[in-house]
Amino acid sequence: MRLIVVGGGLSGLAAAHRAVELARERARPLELTLLEGADRLGGTIQTERRDGFLVECGPDSFLSEKPWALALCRRLGVEDRLIGTDDRFRRVFVVFRGRLHPLPDGFQLLAPTRLGPFLASSLFSWPGKLRMACDLLLPRGGHPDESLGAFVKRRLGREALERVAQPLVGGIYTADPDELSLGATMPRFLEMERRERSVILALWRAARRAPALHAGTSGARWSLFVTFAEGMEELIRRLGTRLPPGAVRLKERAISVAREGGGWRVATAGGAAFTGDALILAPEAHQAARLLRYVDPGLAHLLEGIPHASSATVTLAYRRADIRHPLDGFGFVVPQIERRPVIAGTFSSVKYPGRAPEGHALLRVFVGGALNESVLEADDAALVAIARAELGELLGATGAPLFTRVARYPRAMPQYHVGHGARAEAIELAMARHPGLRLAGGAYRGVGIADCVRSGEDAAEELISKGAEPPSGERRVG
Ligand SMILES: Cc1cc2nc3c(=O)[nH]c(=O)nc-3n(C[C@H](O)[C@H](O)[C@H](O)COP(=O)(O)OP(=O)(O)OC[C@H]3O[C@@H](n4cnc5c(N)ncnc54)[C@H](O)[C@@H]3O)c2cc1C
């Protein structure tokens, strides 16, 4: 089979790697071409070493609860390169009235599971706490495809939404909770209400059944979030080395896709053309939409309808002595109601070992997201100034950082708005009209690293098990 993969981010690489594995297992010939528009593999995943610090420009970890990324690491022989979080500092702070307040112990994304820390918390008012407790009594309600915002307001009240659910979910999905589909992002909460009516009771019972999960670990071996000793790009490098020599074509931006004979033809901006029996499109959904606009305008329209938020990270390296705050947590989130220009901050050198030399600290600030994109109009120097001012006020970080690094991610984070589940189904239905074509990426059935691995691997498996294989070689035109 001649397989073309467009996009050399994690999804495309996972697809290409799985295709190689399956071809080897089944002793079937595979001629693989992976087209990446940029001059490097990895997409949003990018790690840099500088002056003894390790900077993650984009994703800094992945969830160990979802099995696909860990399973891939095992098959690649890099499981021993994984490191967990330093769980002595597991807590997260929430900015409230300009100060950092710890999220009460046992608070699980939307609701409390432990009474003592919740009642003692300075983060919520007494009427707010009482309103959250109403969840224990309220009947079932709502709509199967409700927004996260509507669900939390209905069951736990406005304060729970504004002070915790919005900023925590904002940190994960960079999304507006009033648009975000709960069913497409965190269906377990809908399921809890359906099964047990009260979210608090359901979380509390789950915590009693599985104390390890409640503590955030996914078994004895791994913490909830894991990464690589030398950063997330280790995964990208290892995947790259597992592909056949010459398969990866950097700086080859696909500009159009067409059906040709029983297969596919991809033209690139440099004037080259590649033909294959099968094609996996693994760029962002809006890019896939552009590529497919003449092949299937209806499908392209569905893809174009998936909104993507833009964001940026600003990493700052400090001398530890220049930060007053004890940095006794993984970081902080900033509710929208605080009206600040940043959405979250990570204490990178506290969360993971090996991110900063002794006596130093590495901090990373998130800006932008669906609710705050206008801040990205500022240039890099202005974003650094914003981040410095915020860290100054919130953490007492004084003095000039040793260095800073701004990384921008325009239209990179898919937003699963209400209706996303139905849209994803419609996309899958439309795909059935195109034998030998698959989509992969975070825009469809899960945005995280593990979901992207699964999406890429599924695409390869479906194509290889269907097995299109008219022979003939790759052709370059122009
Ligand atoms: C700032 C940020 C932080 C994140 N942090 C985390 C995290 O900590 N943990 C987590 O689980 N998830 C995180 N995510 C989500 C994570 O990025 C994704 O889960 C995953 O890395 C996306 O991989 P991908 O291959 O689908 O897309 P991308 O990484 O966007 O890769 C797409 C690739 O396709 C290429 N491309 C696009 N168009 C074309 C074309 N026409 N021709 C050729 N190539 C093309 C691009 O150059 C790019 O390399 C984060 C996302 C962002 C934006």
Short mmCIF file of N, CA and C and ligand atoms in Angstrom, two decimals, residues 6-11 35-38 42-45 58-61 252-254 282-284 287 311 366 409 412-413 441-442 447-449 452, ligand 1:
data_model
loop_
_atom_site.label_atom_id
_atom_site.label_comp_id
_atom_site.label_asym_id
_atom_site.label_seq_id
_atom_site.Cartn_x
_atom_site.Cartn_y
_atom_site.Cartn_z
N VAL A 6 -0.76 13.52 5.79
CA VAL A 6 -0.52 14.97 5.77
C VAL A 6 -0.57 15.48 7.21
N GLY A 7 0.52 16.11 7.66
CA GLY A 7 0.59 16.65 9.03
C GLY A 7 1.54 15.81 9.88
N GLY A 8 2.60 16.45 10.34
CA GLY A 8 3.61 15.75 11.15
C GLY A 8 3.57 16.15 12.61
N GLY A 9 2.36 16.47 13.13
CA GLY A 9 2.16 16.60 14.57
C GLY A 9 2.03 15.20 15.15
N LEU A 10 1.66 15.14 16.41
CA LEU A 10 1.57 13.83 17.05
C LEU A 10 0.55 12.92 16.36
N SER A 11 -0.58 13.48 15.93
CA SER A 11 -1.63 12.63 15.32
C SER A 11 -1.11 11.98 14.04
N LEU A 35 3.84 14.20 4.82
CA LEU A 35 4.08 15.58 4.38
C LEU A 35 3.84 16.54 5.53
N GLU A 36 4.85 17.30 5.90
CA GLU A 36 4.73 18.28 6.97
C GLU A 36 5.10 19.65 6.42
N GLY A 37 4.20 20.61 6.64
CA GLY A 37 4.42 21.95 6.09
C GLY A 37 5.56 22.71 6.75
N ALA A 38 5.79 22.46 8.03
CA ALA A 38 6.83 23.20 8.75
C ALA A 38 8.20 22.55 8.52
N GLY A 42 6.35 17.58 14.95
CA GLY A 42 5.89 17.80 16.33
C GLY A 42 4.69 18.70 16.44
N GLY A 43 4.44 19.58 15.45
CA GLY A 43 3.29 20.49 15.56
C GLY A 43 3.37 21.30 16.84
N THR A 44 2.33 21.23 17.66
CA THR A 44 2.30 22.03 18.88
C THR A 44 3.32 21.56 19.92
N ILE A 45 3.82 20.33 19.78
CA ILE A 45 4.78 19.82 20.76
C ILE A 45 6.18 20.32 20.41
N GLY A 58 4.71 24.16 24.09
CA GLY A 58 3.30 23.77 23.98
C GLY A 58 2.95 22.75 25.07
N PRO A 59 2.37 21.59 24.67
CA PRO A 59 1.97 20.60 25.66
C PRO A 59 3.14 20.23 26.58
N ASP A 60 2.86 20.12 27.89
CA ASP A 60 3.95 19.79 28.82
C ASP A 60 3.76 18.43 29.47
N SER A 61 2.66 17.74 29.16
CA SER A 61 2.40 16.46 29.83
C SER A 61 1.19 15.80 29.18
N GLU A 252 6.85 20.60 3.14
CA GLU A 252 5.95 20.22 2.04
C GLU A 252 4.52 20.48 2.50
N ARG A 253 4.03 21.68 2.27
CA ARG A 253 2.68 22.05 2.70
C ARG A 253 1.68 21.60 1.66
N ALA A 254 0.78 20.72 2.05
CA ALA A 254 -0.25 20.25 1.11
C ALA A 254 -1.19 21.41 0.79
N ALA A 282 -4.08 14.71 8.78
CA ALA A 282 -3.92 14.95 10.22
C ALA A 282 -3.47 16.36 10.55
N PRO A 283 -3.84 17.37 9.73
CA PRO A 283 -3.59 18.74 10.18
C PRO A 283 -4.78 19.21 11.01
N GLU A 284 -4.79 20.47 11.42
CA GLU A 284 -5.94 21.01 12.14
C GLU A 284 -7.18 20.86 11.24
N GLN A 287 -7.61 23.17 8.33
CA GLN A 287 -6.71 22.87 7.21
C GLN A 287 -7.25 21.69 6.40
N SER A 311 -4.02 30.66 21.32
CA SER A 311 -3.44 30.93 22.64
C SER A 311 -1.94 31.13 22.48
N PHE A 366 -0.12 31.18 30.54
CA PHE A 366 -0.99 30.98 29.37
C PHE A 366 -1.78 32.24 29.11
N TYR A 409 0.11 29.88 19.36
CA TYR A 409 -0.62 28.75 18.78
C TYR A 409 -1.92 29.24 18.16
N ALA A 412 -5.25 26.67 17.12
CA ALA A 412 -4.67 25.34 17.35
C ALA A 412 -5.52 24.47 18.27
N MET A 413 -6.40 25.09 19.06
CA MET A 413 -7.14 24.28 20.04
C MET A 413 -8.60 24.14 19.62
N GLY A 441 -6.74 13.58 14.43
CA GLY A 441 -6.40 14.81 15.14
C GLY A 441 -7.29 15.03 16.34
N GLY A 442 -7.02 16.13 17.01
CA GLY A 442 -7.73 16.43 18.25
C GLY A 442 -9.08 17.10 18.02
N VAL A 447 -9.37 16.04 22.64
CA VAL A 447 -8.34 17.01 22.26
C VAL A 447 -6.95 16.69 22.79
N GLY A 448 -6.84 15.80 23.77
CA GLY A 448 -5.56 15.62 24.46
C GLY A 448 -4.57 14.76 23.68
N ILE A 449 -3.37 14.68 24.22
CA ILE A 449 -2.29 13.92 23.59
C ILE A 449 -2.71 12.46 23.39
N CYS A 452 -5.16 12.11 20.65
CA CYS A 452 -4.55 12.29 19.32
C CYS A 452 -3.84 11.01 18.89
C1 LIG B 1 -0.63 25.56 23.73
C2 LIG B 1 -1.17 24.15 23.82
C3 LIG B 1 -0.88 23.37 24.93
C4 LIG B 1 -1.36 22.06 25.02
N1 LIG B 1 -1.03 21.31 26.11
C5 LIG B 1 -1.46 20.04 26.18
C6 LIG B 1 -1.05 19.21 27.26
O1 LIG B 1 -0.26 19.61 28.13
N2 LIG B 1 -1.52 17.93 27.31
C7 LIG B 1 -2.36 17.43 26.34
O2 LIG B 1 -2.78 16.27 26.43
N3 LIG B 1 -2.74 18.18 25.28
C8 LIG B 1 -2.31 19.47 25.18
N4 LIG B 1 -2.67 20.24 24.10
C9 LIG B 1 -3.42 19.65 23.02
C10 LIG B 1 -2.34 19.03 22.05
O3 LIG B 1 -1.71 19.95 21.25
C11 LIG B 1 -2.85 18.13 21.07
O4 LIG B 1 -3.46 17.16 21.82
C12 LIG B 1 -1.82 17.53 20.11
O5 LIG B 1 -0.48 17.83 20.35
C13 LIG B 1 -2.19 18.01 18.73
O6 LIG B 1 -1.50 17.19 17.81
P1 LIG B 1 -1.96 17.14 16.30
O7 LIG B 1 -0.94 16.36 15.55
O8 LIG B 1 -3.37 16.70 16.16
O9 LIG B 1 -1.97 18.67 15.81
P2 LIG B 1 -0.77 19.68 15.67
O10 LIG B 1 0.22 19.50 16.74
O11 LIG B 1 -1.42 21.02 15.49
O12 LIG B 1 -0.07 19.24 14.32
C14 LIG B 1 -0.63 19.50 13.05
C15 LIG B 1 0.54 19.48 12.08
O13 LIG B 1 0.03 19.57 10.76
C16 LIG B 1 0.87 20.45 10.03
N5 LIG B 1 0.08 20.98 8.91
C17 LIG B 1 -0.99 21.80 8.97
N6 LIG B 1 -1.47 22.02 7.74
C18 LIG B 1 -0.66 21.33 6.88
C19 LIG B 1 -0.65 21.18 5.46
N7 LIG B 1 -1.57 21.78 4.68
N8 LIG B 1 0.31 20.39 4.91
C20 LIG B 1 1.26 19.79 5.68
N9 LIG B 1 1.28 19.91 7.03
C21 LIG B 1 0.33 20.66 7.62
C22 LIG B 1 1.26 21.52 11.03
O14 LIG B 1 2.43 22.21 10.61
C23 LIG B 1 1.48 20.67 12.27
O15 LIG B 1 2.81 20.19 12.36
C24 LIG B 1 -2.19 21.55 23.99
C25 LIG B 1 -2.49 22.34 22.88
C26 LIG B 1 -1.98 23.62 22.77
C27 LIG B 1 -2.31 24.44 21.56
#
